[in-house]
PDB file of C-alpha atoms in Angstrom:
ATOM      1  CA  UNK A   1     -33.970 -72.619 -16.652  1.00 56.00           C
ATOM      2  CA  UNK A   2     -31.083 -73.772 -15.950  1.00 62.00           C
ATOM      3  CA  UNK A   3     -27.942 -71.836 -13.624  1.00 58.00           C
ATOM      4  CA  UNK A   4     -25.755 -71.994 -16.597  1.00 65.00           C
ATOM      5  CA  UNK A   5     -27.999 -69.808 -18.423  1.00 71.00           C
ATOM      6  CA  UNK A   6     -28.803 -67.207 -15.519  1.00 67.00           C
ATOM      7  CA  UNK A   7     -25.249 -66.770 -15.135  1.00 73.00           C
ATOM      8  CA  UNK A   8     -25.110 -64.287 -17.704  1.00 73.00           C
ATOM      9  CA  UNK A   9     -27.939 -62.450 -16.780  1.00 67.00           C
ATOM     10  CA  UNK A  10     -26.545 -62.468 -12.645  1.00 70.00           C
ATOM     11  CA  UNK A  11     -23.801 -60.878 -13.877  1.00 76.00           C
ATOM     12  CA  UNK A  12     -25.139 -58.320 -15.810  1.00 73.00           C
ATOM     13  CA  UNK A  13     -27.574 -57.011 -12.953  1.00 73.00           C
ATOM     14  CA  UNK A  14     -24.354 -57.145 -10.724  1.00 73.00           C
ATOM     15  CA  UNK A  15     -22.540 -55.567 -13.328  1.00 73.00           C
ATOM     16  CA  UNK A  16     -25.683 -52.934 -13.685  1.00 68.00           C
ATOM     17  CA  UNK A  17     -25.665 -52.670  -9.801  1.00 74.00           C
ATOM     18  CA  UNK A  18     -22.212 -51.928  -9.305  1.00 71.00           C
ATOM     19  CA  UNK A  19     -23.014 -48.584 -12.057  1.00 74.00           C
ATOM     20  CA  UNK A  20     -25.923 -47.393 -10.326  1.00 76.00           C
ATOM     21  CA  UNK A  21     -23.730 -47.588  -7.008  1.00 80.00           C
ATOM     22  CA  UNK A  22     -21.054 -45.909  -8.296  1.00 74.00           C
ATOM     23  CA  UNK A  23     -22.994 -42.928 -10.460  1.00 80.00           C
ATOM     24  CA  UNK A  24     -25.045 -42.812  -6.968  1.00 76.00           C
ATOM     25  CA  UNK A  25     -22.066 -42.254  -5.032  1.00 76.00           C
ATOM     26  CA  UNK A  26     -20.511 -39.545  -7.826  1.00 74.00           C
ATOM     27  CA  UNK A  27     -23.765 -37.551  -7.460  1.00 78.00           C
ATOM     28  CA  UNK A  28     -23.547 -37.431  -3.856  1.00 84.00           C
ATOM     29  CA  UNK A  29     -19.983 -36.004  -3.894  1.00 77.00           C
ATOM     30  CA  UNK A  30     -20.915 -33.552  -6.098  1.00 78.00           C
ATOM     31  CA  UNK A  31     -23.918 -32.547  -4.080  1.00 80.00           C
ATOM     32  CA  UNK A  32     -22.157 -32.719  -0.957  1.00 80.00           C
ATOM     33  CA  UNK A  33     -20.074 -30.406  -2.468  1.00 82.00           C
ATOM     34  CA  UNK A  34     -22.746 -28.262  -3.345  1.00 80.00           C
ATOM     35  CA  UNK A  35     -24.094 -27.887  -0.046  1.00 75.00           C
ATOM     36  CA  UNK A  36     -20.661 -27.249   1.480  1.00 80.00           C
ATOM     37  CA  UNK A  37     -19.830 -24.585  -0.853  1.00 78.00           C
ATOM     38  CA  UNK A  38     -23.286 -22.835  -0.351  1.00 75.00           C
ATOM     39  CA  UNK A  39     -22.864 -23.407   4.135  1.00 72.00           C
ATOM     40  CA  UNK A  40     -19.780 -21.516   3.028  1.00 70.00           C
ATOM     41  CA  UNK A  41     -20.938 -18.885   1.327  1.00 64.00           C
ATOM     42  CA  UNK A  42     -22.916 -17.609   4.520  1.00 66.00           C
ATOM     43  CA  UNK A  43     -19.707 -16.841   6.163  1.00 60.00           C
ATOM     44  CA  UNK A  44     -17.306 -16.087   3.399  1.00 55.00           C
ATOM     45  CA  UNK A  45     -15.644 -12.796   3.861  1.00 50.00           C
ATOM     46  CA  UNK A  46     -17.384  -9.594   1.869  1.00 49.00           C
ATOM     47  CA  UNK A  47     -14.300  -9.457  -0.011  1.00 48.00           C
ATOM     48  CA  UNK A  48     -14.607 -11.804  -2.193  1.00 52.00           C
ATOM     49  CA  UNK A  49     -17.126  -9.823  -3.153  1.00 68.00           C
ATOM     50  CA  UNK A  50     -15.174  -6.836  -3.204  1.00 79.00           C
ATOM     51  CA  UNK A  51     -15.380  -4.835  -6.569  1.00 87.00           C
ATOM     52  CA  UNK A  52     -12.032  -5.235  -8.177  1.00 86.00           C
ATOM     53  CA  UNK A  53     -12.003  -1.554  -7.867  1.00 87.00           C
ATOM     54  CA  UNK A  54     -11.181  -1.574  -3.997  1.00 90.00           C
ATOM     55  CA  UNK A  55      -9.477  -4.384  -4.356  1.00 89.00           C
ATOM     56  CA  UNK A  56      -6.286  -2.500  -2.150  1.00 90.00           C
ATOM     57  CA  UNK A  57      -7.690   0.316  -1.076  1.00 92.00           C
ATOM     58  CA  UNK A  58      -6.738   0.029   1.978  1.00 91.00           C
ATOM     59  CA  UNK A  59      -2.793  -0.696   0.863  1.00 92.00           C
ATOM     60  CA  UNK A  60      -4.003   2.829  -1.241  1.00 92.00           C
ATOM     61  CA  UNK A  61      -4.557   4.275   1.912  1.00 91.00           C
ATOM     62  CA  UNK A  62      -1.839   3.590   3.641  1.00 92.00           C
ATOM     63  CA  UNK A  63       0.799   4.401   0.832  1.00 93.00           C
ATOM     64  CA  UNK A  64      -0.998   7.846   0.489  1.00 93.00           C
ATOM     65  CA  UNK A  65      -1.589   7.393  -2.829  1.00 94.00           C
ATOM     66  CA  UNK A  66      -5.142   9.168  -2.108  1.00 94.00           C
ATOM     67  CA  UNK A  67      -5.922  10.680  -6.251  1.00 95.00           C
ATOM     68  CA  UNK A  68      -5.382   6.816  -8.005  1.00 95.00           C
ATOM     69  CA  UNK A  69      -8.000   5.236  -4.635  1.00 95.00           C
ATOM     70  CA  UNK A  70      -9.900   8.654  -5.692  1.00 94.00           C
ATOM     71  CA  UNK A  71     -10.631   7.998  -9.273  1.00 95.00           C
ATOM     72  CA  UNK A  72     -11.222   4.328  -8.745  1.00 94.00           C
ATOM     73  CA  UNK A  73     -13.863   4.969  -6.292  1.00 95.00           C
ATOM     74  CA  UNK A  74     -15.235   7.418  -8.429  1.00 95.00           C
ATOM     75  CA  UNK A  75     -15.759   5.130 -11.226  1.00 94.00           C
ATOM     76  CA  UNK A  76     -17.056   2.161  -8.833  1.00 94.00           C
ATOM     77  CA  UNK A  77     -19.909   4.434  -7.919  1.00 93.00           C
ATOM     78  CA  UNK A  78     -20.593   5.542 -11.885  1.00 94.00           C
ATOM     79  CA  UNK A  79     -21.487   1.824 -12.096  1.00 92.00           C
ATOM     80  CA  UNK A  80     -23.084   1.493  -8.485  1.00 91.00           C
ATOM     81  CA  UNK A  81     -24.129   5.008  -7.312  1.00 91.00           C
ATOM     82  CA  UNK A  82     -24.581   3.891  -3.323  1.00 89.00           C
ATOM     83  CA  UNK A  83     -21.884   1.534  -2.807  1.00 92.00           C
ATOM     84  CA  UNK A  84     -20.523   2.045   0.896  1.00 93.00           C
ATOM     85  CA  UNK A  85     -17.438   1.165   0.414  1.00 94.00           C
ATOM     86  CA  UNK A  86     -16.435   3.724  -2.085  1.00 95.00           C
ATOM     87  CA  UNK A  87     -18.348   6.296  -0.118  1.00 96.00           C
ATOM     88  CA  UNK A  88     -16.129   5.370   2.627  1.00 95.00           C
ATOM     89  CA  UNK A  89     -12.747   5.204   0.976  1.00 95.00           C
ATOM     90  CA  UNK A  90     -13.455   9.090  -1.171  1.00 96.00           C
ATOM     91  CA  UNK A  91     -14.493  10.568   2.420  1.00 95.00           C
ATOM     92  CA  UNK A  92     -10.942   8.813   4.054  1.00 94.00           C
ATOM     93  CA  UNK A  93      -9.071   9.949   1.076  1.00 94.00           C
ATOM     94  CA  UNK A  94     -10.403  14.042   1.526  1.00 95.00           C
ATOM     95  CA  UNK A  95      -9.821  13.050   5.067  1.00 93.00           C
ATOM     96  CA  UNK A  96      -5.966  12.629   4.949  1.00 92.00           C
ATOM     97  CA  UNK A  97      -5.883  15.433   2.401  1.00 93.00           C
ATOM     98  CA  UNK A  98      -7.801  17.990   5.133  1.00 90.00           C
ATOM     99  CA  UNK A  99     -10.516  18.303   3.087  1.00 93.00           C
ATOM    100  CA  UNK A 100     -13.124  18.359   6.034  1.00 91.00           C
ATOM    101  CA  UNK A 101     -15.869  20.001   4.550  1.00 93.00           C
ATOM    102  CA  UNK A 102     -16.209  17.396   1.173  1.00 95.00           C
ATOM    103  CA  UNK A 103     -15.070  14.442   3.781  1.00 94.00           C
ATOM    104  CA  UNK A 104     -17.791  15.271   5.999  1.00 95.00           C
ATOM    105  CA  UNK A 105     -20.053  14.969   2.898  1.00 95.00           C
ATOM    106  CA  UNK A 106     -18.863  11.704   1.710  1.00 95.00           C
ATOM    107  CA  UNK A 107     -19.027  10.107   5.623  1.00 95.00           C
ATOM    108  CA  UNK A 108     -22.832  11.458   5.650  1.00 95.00           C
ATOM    109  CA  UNK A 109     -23.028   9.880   2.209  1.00 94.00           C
ATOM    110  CA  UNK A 110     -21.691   6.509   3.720  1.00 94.00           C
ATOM    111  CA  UNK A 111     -23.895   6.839   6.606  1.00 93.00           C
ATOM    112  CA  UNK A 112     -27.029   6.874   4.446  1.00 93.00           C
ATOM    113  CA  UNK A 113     -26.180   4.194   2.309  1.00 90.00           C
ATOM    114  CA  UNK A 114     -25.644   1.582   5.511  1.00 91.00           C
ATOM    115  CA  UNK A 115     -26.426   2.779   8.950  1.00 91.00           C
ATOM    116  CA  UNK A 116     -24.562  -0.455  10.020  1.00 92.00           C
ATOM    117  CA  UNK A 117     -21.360   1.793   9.357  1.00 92.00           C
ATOM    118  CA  UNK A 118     -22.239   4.566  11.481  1.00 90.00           C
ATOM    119  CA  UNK A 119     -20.033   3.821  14.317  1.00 92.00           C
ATOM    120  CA  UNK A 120     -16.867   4.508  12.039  1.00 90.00           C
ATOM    121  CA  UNK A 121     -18.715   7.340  10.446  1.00 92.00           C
ATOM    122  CA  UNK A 122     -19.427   9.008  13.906  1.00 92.00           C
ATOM    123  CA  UNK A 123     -15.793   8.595  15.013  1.00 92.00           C
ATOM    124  CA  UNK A 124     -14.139  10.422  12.051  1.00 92.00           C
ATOM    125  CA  UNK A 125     -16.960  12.983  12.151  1.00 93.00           C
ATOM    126  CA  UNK A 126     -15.834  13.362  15.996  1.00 92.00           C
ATOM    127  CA  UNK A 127     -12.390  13.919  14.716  1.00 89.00           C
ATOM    128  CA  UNK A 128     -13.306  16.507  12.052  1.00 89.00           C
ATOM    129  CA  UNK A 129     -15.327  18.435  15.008  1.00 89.00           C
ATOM    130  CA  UNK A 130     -12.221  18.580  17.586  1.00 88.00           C
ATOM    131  CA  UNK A 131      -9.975  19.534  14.800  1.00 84.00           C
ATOM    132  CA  UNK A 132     -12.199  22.540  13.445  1.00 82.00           C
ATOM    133  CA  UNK A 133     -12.861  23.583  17.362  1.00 82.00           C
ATOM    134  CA  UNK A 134      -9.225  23.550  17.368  1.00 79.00           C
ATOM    135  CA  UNK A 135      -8.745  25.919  14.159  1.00 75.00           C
ATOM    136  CA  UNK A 136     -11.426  28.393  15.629  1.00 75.00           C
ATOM    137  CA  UNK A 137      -9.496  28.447  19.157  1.00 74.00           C
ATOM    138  CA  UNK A 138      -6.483  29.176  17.111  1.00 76.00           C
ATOM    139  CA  UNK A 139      -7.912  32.251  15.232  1.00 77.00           C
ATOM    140  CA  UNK A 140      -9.274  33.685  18.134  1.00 67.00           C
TER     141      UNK A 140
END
């Protein structure tokens, strides 16, 4: 065989090569990628995750606007029954309205769901206490 006639066939195996490099180095962007995106995902903030009913709750919250972050919550847990966070957000919003008794409930209820929130639990539940100590040292 002569070169004249491998020439073709060189250049179709470079040809071939250069493919196979370049659909190599396409899949390892895109798994790359894939691996950052997952790395990320183990840090990513929970509210991304956030059900779009508490998306601004805490903008709720602070406006006062305690009966529309009421009903949302309410219909959040219809769908998931021990969601913290809307355990958390009813119990703040009978909070600011002095409802201490059905606050009290919902923190409990928050407490049970995820112990990990306890700490903010037991500090409004602190609150509640001095401020009913306070009402009985009043009456008296």
């Amino acid at each position: 065989m002569e070169v004249s006639e491998l020439s073709p066939l060189i250049e179709s195996i470079s040809s071939l090569s250069y493919r196979f490099t370049f659909i190599a180095g396409l899949l390892t962007v895109f798994y790359l990628t894939w691996c950052v995106r997952l790395f990320m995902s183990w840090f990513r903030d929970d509210a991304s995750d956030r059900p779009p009913e508490l998306i601004g709750a805490d903008l709720l919250i602070e406006q006062a606007r305690y009966e529309q972050l009421f009903k949302k919550c309410h219909r959040l847990l219809k769908r998931r029954p021990n969601n913290v966070e809307a355990h958390w957000y009813i119990a703040l919003c009978y909070y600011h309205k002095s409802r201490y008794d059905k606050a009290r409930e919902y923190f409990l209820k928050t407490k049970k769901a995820n112990p990990h929130w306890a700490e903010g639990v037991d500090v409004y539940l602190g609150y509640m206490d001095k401020l009913e100590e306070a009402d009985v040292a009043v009456q008296h």
